[in-house]
mmCIF file with all atom_site columns, C-alpha atoms in Angstrom:
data_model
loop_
_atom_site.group_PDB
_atom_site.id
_atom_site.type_symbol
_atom_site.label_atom_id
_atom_site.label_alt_id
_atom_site.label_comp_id
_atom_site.label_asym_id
_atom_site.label_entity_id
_atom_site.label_seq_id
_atom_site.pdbx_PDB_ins_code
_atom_site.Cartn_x
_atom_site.Cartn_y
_atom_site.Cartn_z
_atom_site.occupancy
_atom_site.B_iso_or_equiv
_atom_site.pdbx_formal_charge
_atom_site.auth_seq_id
_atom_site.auth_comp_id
_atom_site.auth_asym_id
_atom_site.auth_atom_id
_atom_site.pdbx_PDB_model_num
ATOM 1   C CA . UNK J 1 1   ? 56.360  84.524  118.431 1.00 0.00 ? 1   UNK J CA 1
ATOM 2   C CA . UNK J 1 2   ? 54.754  86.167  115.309 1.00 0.00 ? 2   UNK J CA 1
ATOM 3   C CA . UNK J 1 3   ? 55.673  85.446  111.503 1.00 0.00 ? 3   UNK J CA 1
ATOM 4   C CA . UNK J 1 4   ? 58.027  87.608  110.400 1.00 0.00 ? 4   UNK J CA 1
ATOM 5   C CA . UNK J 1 5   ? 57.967  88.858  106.685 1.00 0.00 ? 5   UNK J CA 1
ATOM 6   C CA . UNK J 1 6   ? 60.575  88.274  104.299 1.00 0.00 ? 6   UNK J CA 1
ATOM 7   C CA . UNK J 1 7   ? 59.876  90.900  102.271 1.00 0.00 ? 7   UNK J CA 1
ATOM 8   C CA . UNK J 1 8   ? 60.097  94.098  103.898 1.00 0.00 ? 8   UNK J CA 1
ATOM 9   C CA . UNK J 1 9   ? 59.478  97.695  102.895 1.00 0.00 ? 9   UNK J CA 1
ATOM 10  C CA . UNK J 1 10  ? 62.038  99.449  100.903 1.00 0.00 ? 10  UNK J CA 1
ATOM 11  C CA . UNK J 1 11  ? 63.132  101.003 103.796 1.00 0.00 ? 11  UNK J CA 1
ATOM 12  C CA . UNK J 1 12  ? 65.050  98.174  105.246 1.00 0.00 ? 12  UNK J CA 1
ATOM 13  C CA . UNK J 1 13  ? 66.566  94.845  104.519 1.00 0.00 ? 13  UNK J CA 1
ATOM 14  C CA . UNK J 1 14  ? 64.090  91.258  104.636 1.00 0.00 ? 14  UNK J CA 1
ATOM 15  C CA . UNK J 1 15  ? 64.082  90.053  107.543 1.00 0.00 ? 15  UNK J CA 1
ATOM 16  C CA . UNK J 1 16  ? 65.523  86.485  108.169 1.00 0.00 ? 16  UNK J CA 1
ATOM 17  C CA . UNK J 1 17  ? 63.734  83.230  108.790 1.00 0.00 ? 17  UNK J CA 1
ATOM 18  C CA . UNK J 1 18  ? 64.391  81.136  112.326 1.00 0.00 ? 18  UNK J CA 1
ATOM 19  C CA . UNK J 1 19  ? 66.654  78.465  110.647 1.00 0.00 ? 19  UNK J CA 1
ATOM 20  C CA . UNK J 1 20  ? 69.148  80.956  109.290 1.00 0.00 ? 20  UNK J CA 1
ATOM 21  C CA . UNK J 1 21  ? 69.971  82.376  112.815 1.00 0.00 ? 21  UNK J CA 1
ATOM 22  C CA . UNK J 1 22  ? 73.971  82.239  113.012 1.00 0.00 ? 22  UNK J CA 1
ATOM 23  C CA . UNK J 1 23  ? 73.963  81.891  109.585 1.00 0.00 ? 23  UNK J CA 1
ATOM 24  C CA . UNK J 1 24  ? 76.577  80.862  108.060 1.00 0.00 ? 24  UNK J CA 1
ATOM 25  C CA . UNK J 1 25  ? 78.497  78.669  111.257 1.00 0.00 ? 25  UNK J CA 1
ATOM 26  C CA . UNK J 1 26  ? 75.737  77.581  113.232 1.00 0.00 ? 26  UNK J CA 1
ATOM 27  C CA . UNK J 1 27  ? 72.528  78.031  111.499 1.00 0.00 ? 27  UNK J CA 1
ATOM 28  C CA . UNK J 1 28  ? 70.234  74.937  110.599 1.00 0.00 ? 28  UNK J CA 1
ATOM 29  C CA . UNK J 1 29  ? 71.172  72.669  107.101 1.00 0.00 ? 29  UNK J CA 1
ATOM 30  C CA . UNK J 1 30  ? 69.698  74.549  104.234 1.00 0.00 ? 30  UNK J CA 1
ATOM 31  C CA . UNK J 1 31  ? 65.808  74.830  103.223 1.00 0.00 ? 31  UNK J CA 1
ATOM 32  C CA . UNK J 1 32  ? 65.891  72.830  99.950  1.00 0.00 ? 32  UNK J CA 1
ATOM 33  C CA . UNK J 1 33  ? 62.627  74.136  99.072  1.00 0.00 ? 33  UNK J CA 1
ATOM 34  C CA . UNK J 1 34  ? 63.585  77.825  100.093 1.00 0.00 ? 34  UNK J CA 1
ATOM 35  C CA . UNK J 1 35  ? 66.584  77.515  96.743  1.00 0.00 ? 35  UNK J CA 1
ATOM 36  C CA . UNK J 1 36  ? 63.913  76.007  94.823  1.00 0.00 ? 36  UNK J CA 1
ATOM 37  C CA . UNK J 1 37  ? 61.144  79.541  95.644  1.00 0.00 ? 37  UNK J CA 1
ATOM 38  C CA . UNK J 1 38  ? 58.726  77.053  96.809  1.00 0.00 ? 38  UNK J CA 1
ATOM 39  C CA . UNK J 1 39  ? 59.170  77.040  100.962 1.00 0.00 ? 39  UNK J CA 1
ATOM 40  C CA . UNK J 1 40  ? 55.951  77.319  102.398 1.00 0.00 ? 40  UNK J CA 1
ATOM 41  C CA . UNK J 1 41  ? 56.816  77.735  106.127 1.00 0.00 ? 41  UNK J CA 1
ATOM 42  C CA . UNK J 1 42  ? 58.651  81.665  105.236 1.00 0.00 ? 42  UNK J CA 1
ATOM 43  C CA . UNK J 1 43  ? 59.806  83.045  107.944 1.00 0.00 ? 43  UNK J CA 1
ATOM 44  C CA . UNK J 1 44  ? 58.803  79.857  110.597 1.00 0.00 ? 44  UNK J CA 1
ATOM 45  C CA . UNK J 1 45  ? 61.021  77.183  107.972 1.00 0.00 ? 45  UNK J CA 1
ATOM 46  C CA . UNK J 1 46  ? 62.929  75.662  110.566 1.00 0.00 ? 46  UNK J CA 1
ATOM 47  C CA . UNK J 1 47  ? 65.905  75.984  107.644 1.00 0.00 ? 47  UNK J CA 1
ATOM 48  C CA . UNK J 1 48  ? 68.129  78.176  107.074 1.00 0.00 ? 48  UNK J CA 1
ATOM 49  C CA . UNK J 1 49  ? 66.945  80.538  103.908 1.00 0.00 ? 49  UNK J CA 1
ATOM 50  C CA . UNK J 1 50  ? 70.794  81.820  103.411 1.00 0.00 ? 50  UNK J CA 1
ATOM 51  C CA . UNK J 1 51  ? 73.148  81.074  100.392 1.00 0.00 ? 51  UNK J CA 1
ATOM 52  C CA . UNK J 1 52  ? 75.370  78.172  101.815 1.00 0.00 ? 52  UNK J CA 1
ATOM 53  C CA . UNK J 1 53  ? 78.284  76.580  100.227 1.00 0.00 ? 53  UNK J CA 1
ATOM 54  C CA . UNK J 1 54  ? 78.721  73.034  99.014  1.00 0.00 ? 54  UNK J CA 1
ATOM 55  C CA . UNK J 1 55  ? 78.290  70.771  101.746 1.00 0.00 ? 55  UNK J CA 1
ATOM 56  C CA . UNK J 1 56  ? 80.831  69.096  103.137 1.00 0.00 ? 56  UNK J CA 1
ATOM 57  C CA . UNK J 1 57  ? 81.475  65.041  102.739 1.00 0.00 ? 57  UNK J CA 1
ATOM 58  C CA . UNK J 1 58  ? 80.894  62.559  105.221 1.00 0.00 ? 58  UNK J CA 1
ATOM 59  C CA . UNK J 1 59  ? 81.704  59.233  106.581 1.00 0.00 ? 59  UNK J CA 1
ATOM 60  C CA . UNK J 1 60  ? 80.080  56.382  105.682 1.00 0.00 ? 60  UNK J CA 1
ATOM 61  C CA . UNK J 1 61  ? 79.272  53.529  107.642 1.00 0.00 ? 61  UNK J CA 1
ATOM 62  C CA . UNK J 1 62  ? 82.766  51.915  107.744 1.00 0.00 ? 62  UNK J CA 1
ATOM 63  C CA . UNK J 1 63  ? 84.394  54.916  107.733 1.00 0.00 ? 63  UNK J CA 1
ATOM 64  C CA . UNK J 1 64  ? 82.689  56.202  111.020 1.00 0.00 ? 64  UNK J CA 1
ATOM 65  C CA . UNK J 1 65  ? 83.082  52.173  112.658 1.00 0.00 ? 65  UNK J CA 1
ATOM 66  C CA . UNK J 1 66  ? 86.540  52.610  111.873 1.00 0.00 ? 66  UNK J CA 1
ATOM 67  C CA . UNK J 1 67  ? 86.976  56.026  113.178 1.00 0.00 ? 67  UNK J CA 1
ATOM 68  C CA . UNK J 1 68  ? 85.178  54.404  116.574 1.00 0.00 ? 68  UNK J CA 1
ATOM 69  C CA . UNK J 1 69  ? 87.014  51.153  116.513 1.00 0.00 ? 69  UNK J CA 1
ATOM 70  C CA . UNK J 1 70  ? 90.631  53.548  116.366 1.00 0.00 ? 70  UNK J CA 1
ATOM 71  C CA . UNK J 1 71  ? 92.548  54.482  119.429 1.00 0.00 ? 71  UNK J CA 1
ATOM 72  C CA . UNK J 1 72  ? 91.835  57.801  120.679 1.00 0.00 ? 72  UNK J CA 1
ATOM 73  C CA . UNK J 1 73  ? 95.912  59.235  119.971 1.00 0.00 ? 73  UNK J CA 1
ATOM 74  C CA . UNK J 1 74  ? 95.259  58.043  116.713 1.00 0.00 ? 74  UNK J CA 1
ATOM 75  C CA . UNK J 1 75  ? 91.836  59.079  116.077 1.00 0.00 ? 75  UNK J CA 1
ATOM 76  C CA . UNK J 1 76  ? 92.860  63.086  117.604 1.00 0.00 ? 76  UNK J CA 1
ATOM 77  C CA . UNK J 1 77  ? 96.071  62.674  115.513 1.00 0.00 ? 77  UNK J CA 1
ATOM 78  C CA . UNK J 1 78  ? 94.184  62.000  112.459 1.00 0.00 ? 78  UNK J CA 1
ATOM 79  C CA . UNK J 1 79  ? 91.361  64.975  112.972 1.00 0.00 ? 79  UNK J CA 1
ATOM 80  C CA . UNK J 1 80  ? 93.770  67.643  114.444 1.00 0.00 ? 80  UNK J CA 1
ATOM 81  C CA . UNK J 1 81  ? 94.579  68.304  110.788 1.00 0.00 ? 81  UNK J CA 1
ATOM 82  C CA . UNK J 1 82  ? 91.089  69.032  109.719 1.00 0.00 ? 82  UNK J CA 1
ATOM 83  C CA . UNK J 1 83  ? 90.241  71.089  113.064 1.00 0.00 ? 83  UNK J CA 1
ATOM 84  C CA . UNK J 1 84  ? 93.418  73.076  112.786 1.00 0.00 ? 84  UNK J CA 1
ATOM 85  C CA . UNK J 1 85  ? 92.553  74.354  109.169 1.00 0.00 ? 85  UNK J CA 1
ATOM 86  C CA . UNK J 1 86  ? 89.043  75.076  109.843 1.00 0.00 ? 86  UNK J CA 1
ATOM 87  C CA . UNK J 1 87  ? 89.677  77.169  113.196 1.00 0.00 ? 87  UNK J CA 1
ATOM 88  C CA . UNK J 1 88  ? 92.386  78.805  111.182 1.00 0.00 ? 88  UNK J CA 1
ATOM 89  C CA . UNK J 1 89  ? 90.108  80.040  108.089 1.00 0.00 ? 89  UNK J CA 1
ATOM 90  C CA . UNK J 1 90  ? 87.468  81.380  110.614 1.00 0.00 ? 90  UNK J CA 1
ATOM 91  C CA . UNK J 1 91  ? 90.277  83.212  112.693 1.00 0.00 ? 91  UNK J CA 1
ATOM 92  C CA . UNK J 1 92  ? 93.827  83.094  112.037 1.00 0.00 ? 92  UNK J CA 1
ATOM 93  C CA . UNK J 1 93  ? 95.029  85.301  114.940 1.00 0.00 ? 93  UNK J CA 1
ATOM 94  C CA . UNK J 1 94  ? 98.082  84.599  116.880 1.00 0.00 ? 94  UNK J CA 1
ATOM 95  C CA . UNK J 1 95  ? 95.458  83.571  119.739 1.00 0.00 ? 95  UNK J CA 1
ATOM 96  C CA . UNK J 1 96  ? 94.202  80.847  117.561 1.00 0.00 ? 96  UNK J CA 1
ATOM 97  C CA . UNK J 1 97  ? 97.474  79.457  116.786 1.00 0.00 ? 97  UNK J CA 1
ATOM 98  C CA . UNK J 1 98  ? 98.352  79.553  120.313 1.00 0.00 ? 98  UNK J CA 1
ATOM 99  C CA . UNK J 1 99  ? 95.236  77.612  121.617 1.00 0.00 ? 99  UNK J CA 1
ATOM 100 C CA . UNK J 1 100 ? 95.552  75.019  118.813 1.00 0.00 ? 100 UNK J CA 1
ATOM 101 C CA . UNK J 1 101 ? 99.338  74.790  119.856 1.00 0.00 ? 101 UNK J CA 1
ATOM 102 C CA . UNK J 1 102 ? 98.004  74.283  123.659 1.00 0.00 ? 102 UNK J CA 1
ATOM 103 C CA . UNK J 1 103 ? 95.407  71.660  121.904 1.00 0.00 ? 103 UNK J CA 1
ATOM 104 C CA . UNK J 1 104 ? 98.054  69.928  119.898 1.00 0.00 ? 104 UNK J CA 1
ATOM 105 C CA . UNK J 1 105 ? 100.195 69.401  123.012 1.00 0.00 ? 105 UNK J CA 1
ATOM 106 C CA . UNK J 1 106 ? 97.551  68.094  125.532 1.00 0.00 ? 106 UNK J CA 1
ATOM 107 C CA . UNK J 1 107 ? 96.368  65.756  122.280 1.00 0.00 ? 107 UNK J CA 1
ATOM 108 C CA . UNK J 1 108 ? 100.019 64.789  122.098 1.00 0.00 ? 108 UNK J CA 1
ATOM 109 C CA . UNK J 1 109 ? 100.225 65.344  118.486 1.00 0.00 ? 109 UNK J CA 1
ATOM 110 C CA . UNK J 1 110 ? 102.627 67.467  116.223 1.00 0.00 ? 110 UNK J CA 1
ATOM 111 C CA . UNK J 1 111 ? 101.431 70.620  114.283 1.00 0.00 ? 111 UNK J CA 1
ATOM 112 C CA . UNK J 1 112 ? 104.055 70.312  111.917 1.00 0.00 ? 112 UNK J CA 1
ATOM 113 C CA . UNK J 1 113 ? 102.446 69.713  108.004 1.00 0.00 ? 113 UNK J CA 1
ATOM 114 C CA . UNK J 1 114 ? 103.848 66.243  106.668 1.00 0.00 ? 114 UNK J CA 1
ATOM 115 C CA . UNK J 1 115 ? 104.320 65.422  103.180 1.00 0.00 ? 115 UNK J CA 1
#
């Protein structure tokens, strides 16, 4: 596999680097030193070289032992939320409501927003 330019002639958009394939749902993390101008890997950076938004949070420590420590109805009750949102901003077609309805059932939890 050759390097690949990121500049290209005027003639055609610049070529992305290996990180940023599926950019923007399944690409690598971000190059930090790509956003800065100062990657010297180019087109080989194993990071993606695309604009990205903020990154998400994560659990800490004692969130994640308590997330493990939590019985698994409780646990899929507690991230259906979060999954159902995020599979409906990437595709909010009636198949996508029926499959999380199908998911919700087998996880045995309710799909219903509570206040």
């Amino acid at each position: 596999c050759g390097h690949r330019s990121e500049s290209s002639a005027a003639s055609g958009p610049p070529l992305v680097n290996d990180g940023s394939v599926g950019h923007p749902f399944i690409c690598s993390r971000p190059c930090l030193y790509h956003a800065s101008g100062k990657c010297n890997n180019a087109a080989a950076c194993d990071f993606c070289h695309l604009q990205h938004p903020k990154r998400p949070g994560h659990l800490d420590k004692k969130h994640r032992e308590a997330l493990r420590d939590m019985p698994p109805t409780k646990a899929k009750a507690l991230m259906f939320p979060i999954v159902r949102e995020k599979v409906l901003a990437l595709d909010p077609s009636p198949a996508s409501v029926q499959l999380l309805d199908r998911l919700a059932s087998a996880f045995g939890v309710t799909t219903t927003v509570q206040s």
